[in-house]
Coordinates of C-alpha atoms in Angstrom, one line a residue:
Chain A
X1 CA -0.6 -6.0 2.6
X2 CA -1.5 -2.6 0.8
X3 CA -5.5 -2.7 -1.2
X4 CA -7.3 0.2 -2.6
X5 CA -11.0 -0.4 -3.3
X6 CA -12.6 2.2 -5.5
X7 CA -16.7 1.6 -4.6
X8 CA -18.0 3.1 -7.7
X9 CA -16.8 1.6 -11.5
X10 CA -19.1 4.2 -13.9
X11 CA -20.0 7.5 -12.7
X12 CA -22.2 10.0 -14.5
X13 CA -22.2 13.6 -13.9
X14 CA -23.8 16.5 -15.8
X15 CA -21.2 19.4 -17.2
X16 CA -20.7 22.5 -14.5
X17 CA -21.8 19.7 -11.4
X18 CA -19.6 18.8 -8.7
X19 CA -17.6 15.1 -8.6
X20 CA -16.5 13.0 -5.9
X21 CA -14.7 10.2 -6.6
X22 CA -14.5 7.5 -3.4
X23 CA -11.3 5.5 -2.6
X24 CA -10.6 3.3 0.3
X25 CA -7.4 2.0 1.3
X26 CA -5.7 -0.6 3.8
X27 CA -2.6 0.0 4.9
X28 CA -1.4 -0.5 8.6
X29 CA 0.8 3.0 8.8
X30 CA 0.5 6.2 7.0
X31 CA 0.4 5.3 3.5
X32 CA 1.8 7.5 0.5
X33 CA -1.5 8.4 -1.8
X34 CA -2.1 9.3 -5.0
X35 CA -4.8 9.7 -7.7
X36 CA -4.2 9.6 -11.1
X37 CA -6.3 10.3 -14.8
X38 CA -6.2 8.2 -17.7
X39 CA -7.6 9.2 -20.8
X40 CA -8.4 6.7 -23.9
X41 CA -5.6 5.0 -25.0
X42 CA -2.7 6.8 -22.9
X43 CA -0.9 6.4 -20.0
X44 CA -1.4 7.2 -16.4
X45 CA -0.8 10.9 -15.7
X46 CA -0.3 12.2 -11.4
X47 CA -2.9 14.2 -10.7
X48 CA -2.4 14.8 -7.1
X49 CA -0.4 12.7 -3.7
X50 CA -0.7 13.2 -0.3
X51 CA 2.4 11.8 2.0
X52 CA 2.3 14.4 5.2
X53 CA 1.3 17.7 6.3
X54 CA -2.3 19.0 5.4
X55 CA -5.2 16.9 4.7
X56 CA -6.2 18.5 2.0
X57 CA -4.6 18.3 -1.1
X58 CA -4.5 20.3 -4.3
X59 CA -3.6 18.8 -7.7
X60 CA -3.5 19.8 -11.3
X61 CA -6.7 20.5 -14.0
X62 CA -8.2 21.7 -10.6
X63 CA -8.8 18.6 -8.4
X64 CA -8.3 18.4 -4.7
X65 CA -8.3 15.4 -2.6
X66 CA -9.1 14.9 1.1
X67 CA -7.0 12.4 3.3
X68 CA -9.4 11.1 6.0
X69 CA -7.4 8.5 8.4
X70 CA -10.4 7.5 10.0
X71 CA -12.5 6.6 7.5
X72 CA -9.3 5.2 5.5
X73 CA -10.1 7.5 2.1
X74 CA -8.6 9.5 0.2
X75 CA -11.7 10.9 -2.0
X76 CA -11.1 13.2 -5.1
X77 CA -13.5 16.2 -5.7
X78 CA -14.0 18.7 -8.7
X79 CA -16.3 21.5 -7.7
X80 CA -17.6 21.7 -11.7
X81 CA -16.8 19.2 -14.0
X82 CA -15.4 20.2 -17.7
X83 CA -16.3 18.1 -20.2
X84 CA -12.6 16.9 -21.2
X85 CA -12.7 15.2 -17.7
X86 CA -14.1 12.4 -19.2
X87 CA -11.7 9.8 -18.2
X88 CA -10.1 7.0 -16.2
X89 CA -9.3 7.9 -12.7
X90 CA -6.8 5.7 -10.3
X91 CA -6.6 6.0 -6.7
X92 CA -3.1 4.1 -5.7
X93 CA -1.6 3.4 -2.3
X94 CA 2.1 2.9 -1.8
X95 CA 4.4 2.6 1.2
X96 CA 8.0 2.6 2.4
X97 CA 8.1 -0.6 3.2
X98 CA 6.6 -1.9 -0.1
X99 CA 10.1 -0.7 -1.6
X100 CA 8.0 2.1 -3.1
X101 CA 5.8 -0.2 -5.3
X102 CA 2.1 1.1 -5.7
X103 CA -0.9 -0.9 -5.7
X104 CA -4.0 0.1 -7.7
X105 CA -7.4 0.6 -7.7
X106 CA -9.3 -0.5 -10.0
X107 CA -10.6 2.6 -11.6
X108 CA -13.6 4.7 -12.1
X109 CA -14.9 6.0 -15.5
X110 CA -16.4 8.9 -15.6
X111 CA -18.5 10.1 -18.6
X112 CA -19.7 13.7 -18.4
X113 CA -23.1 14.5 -19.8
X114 CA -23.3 18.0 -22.0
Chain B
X1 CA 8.7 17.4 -16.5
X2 CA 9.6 14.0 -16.2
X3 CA 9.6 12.1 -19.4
X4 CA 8.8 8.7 -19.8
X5 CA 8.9 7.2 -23.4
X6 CA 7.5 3.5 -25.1
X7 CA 9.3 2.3 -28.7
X8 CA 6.0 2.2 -29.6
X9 CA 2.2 2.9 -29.4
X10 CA 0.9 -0.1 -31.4
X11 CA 2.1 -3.7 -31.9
X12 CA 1.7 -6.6 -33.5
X13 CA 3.5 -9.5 -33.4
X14 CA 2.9 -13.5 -34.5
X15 CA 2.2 -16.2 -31.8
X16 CA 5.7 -17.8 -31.0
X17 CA 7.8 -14.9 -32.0
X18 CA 10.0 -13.0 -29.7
X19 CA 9.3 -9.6 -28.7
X20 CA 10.8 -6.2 -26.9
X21 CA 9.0 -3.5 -25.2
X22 CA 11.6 -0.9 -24.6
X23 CA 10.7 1.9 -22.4
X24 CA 13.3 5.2 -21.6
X25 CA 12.7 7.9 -18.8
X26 CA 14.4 10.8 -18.6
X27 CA 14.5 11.9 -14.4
X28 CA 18.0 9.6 -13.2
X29 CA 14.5 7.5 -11.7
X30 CA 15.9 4.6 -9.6
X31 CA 12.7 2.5 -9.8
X32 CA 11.2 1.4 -13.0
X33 CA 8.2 -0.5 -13.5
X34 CA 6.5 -2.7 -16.2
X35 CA 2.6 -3.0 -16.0
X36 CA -0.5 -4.5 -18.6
X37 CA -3.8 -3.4 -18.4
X38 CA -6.7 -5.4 -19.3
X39 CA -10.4 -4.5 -19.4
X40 CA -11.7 -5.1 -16.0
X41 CA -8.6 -6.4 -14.4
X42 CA -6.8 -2.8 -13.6
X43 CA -3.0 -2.5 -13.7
X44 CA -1.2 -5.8 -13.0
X45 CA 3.0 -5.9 -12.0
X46 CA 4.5 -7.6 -14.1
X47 CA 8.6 -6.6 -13.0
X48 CA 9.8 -4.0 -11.0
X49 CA 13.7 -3.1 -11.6
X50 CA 15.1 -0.8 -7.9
X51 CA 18.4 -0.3 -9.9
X52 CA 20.9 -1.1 -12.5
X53 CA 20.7 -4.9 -13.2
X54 CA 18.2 -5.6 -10.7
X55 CA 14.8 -7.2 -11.0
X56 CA 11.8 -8.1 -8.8
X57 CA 9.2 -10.0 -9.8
X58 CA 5.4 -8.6 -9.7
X59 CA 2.3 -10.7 -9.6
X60 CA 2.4 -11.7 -13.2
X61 CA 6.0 -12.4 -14.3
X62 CA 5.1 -15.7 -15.9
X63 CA 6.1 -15.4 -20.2
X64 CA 7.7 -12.4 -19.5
X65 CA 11.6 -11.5 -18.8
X66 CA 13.4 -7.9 -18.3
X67 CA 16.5 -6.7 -18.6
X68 CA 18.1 -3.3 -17.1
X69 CA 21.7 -2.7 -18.5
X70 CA 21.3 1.0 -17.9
X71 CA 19.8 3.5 -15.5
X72 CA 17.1 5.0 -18.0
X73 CA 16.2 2.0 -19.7
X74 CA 14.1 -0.8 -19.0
X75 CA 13.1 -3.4 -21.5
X76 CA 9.8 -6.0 -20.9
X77 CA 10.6 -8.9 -23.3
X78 CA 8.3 -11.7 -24.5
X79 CA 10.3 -14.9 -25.4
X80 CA 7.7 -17.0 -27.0
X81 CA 4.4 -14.3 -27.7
X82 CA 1.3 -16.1 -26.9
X83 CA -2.3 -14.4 -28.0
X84 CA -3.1 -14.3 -24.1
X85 CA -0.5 -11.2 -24.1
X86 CA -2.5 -9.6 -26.3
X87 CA -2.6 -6.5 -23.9
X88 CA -2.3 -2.3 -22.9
X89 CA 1.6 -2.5 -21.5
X90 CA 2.5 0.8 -19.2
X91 CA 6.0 1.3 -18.5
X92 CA 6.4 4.3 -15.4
X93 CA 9.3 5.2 -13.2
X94 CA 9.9 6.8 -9.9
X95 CA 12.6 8.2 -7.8
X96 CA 13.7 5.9 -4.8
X97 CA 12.8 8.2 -2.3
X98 CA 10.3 10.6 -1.3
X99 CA 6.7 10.2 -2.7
X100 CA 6.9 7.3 -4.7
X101 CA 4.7 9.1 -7.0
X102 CA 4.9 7.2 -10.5
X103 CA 5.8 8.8 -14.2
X104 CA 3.8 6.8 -17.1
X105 CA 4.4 6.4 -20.8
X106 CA 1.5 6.3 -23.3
X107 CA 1.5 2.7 -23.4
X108 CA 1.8 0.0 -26.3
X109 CA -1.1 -1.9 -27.5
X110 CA 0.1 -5.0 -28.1
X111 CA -1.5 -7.2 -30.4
X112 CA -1.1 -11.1 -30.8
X113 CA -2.3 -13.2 -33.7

């Protein structure tokens, strides 16, 4: 079965610093990854996926993430944090044979200091 | 951009009473998918529908029924409300193949009393 531990529940980062958000997955193949953002009281929005090719990934609201099949992560990074990045991130795992269903992390809130 | 939509943001029903979640998406998505959110619990599965008329069960079906009559719309229905679904509800779709990447809408606080 597909899991995706997220280590870190609050993180706490000044304005202008870098980020790196952890995720670990299990998944015995090469799993489809994504991470999304979740701001107060909305819904989940894609920031970036990896499924093939290079490594490194680049999403929207300049985020990148780095697929690692060694070390089974998929970590997110922001070289300088804005302050409207306050928010909910999701790392999710899905997989072919999982009929396409994702399963979740359980988030990581980030609150950016001024 | 893909569009997903919820009939609405907030909700509050009365213990017993019967209650839709409708939820529309706008990409010919095959998959659609009905979630709740709780503080410190994530996103929980409640249904999964892969196509017209059909229906999966996710890890928390129980109090909960769907329906899927048409391609775009998927419909999470309470039959009895009960104050433990007092909940976030996140409806998303996805396309049936390639990156399974999912499409949320902004959710519908659901309140029971």
């Amino acid at each position: 079965a597909q899991s995706v531990t997220q280590p870190d529940i609050h993180i706490t980062v000044s304005e202008g610093a870098s980020l790196e958000l952890r995720c670990n997955y299990s998944y015995g193949a090469t799993p489809y990854l994504f991470w999304y953002v979740q701001s107060p009281g909305q819904g989940l929005q894609l920031l970036l996926k990896y499924f093939s090719g290079d490594t490194l990934v680049q999403g929207i609201k300049g985020f990148e993430a780095e697929f690692k099949r060694s070390q089974s992560s998929f970590n997110l990074r922001k070289p300088s944090v804005h302050w409207s990045d306050a928010a909910e991130y999701f790392c999710a795992v899905a997989a072919s044979t999982n009929a396409g269903k994702s399963t979740f992390g359980d988030g990581t809130t980030l609150t950016v200091k001024p | 951009d893909v569009k997903v939509t919820q009939s609405s943001r907030y909700l509050v029903k009365r213990t017993g009473e019967k209650v839709f979640l409708e939820c529309v998406q706008d990409m010919d998505h095959e998959n659609m998918f009905w979630y709740r959110q709780d503080p410190g619990l994530g996103l929980r599965l409640i249904y999964f529908s892969y196509d017209v008329k059909m229906k999966e069960k996710g890890d928390i079906p129980e109090g909960y029924s769907v329906s899927r009559e048409k391609k775009e719309r998927f419909s999470l229905i309470l039959e009895s409300a009960s104050t433990n679904q007092t909940s976030m509800y996140l409806c998303a779709s996805s396309p049936l193949l390639g990156a399974y990447e999912q499409y949320f809408g902004p959710g519908t606080r659901l309140t029971v009393t």
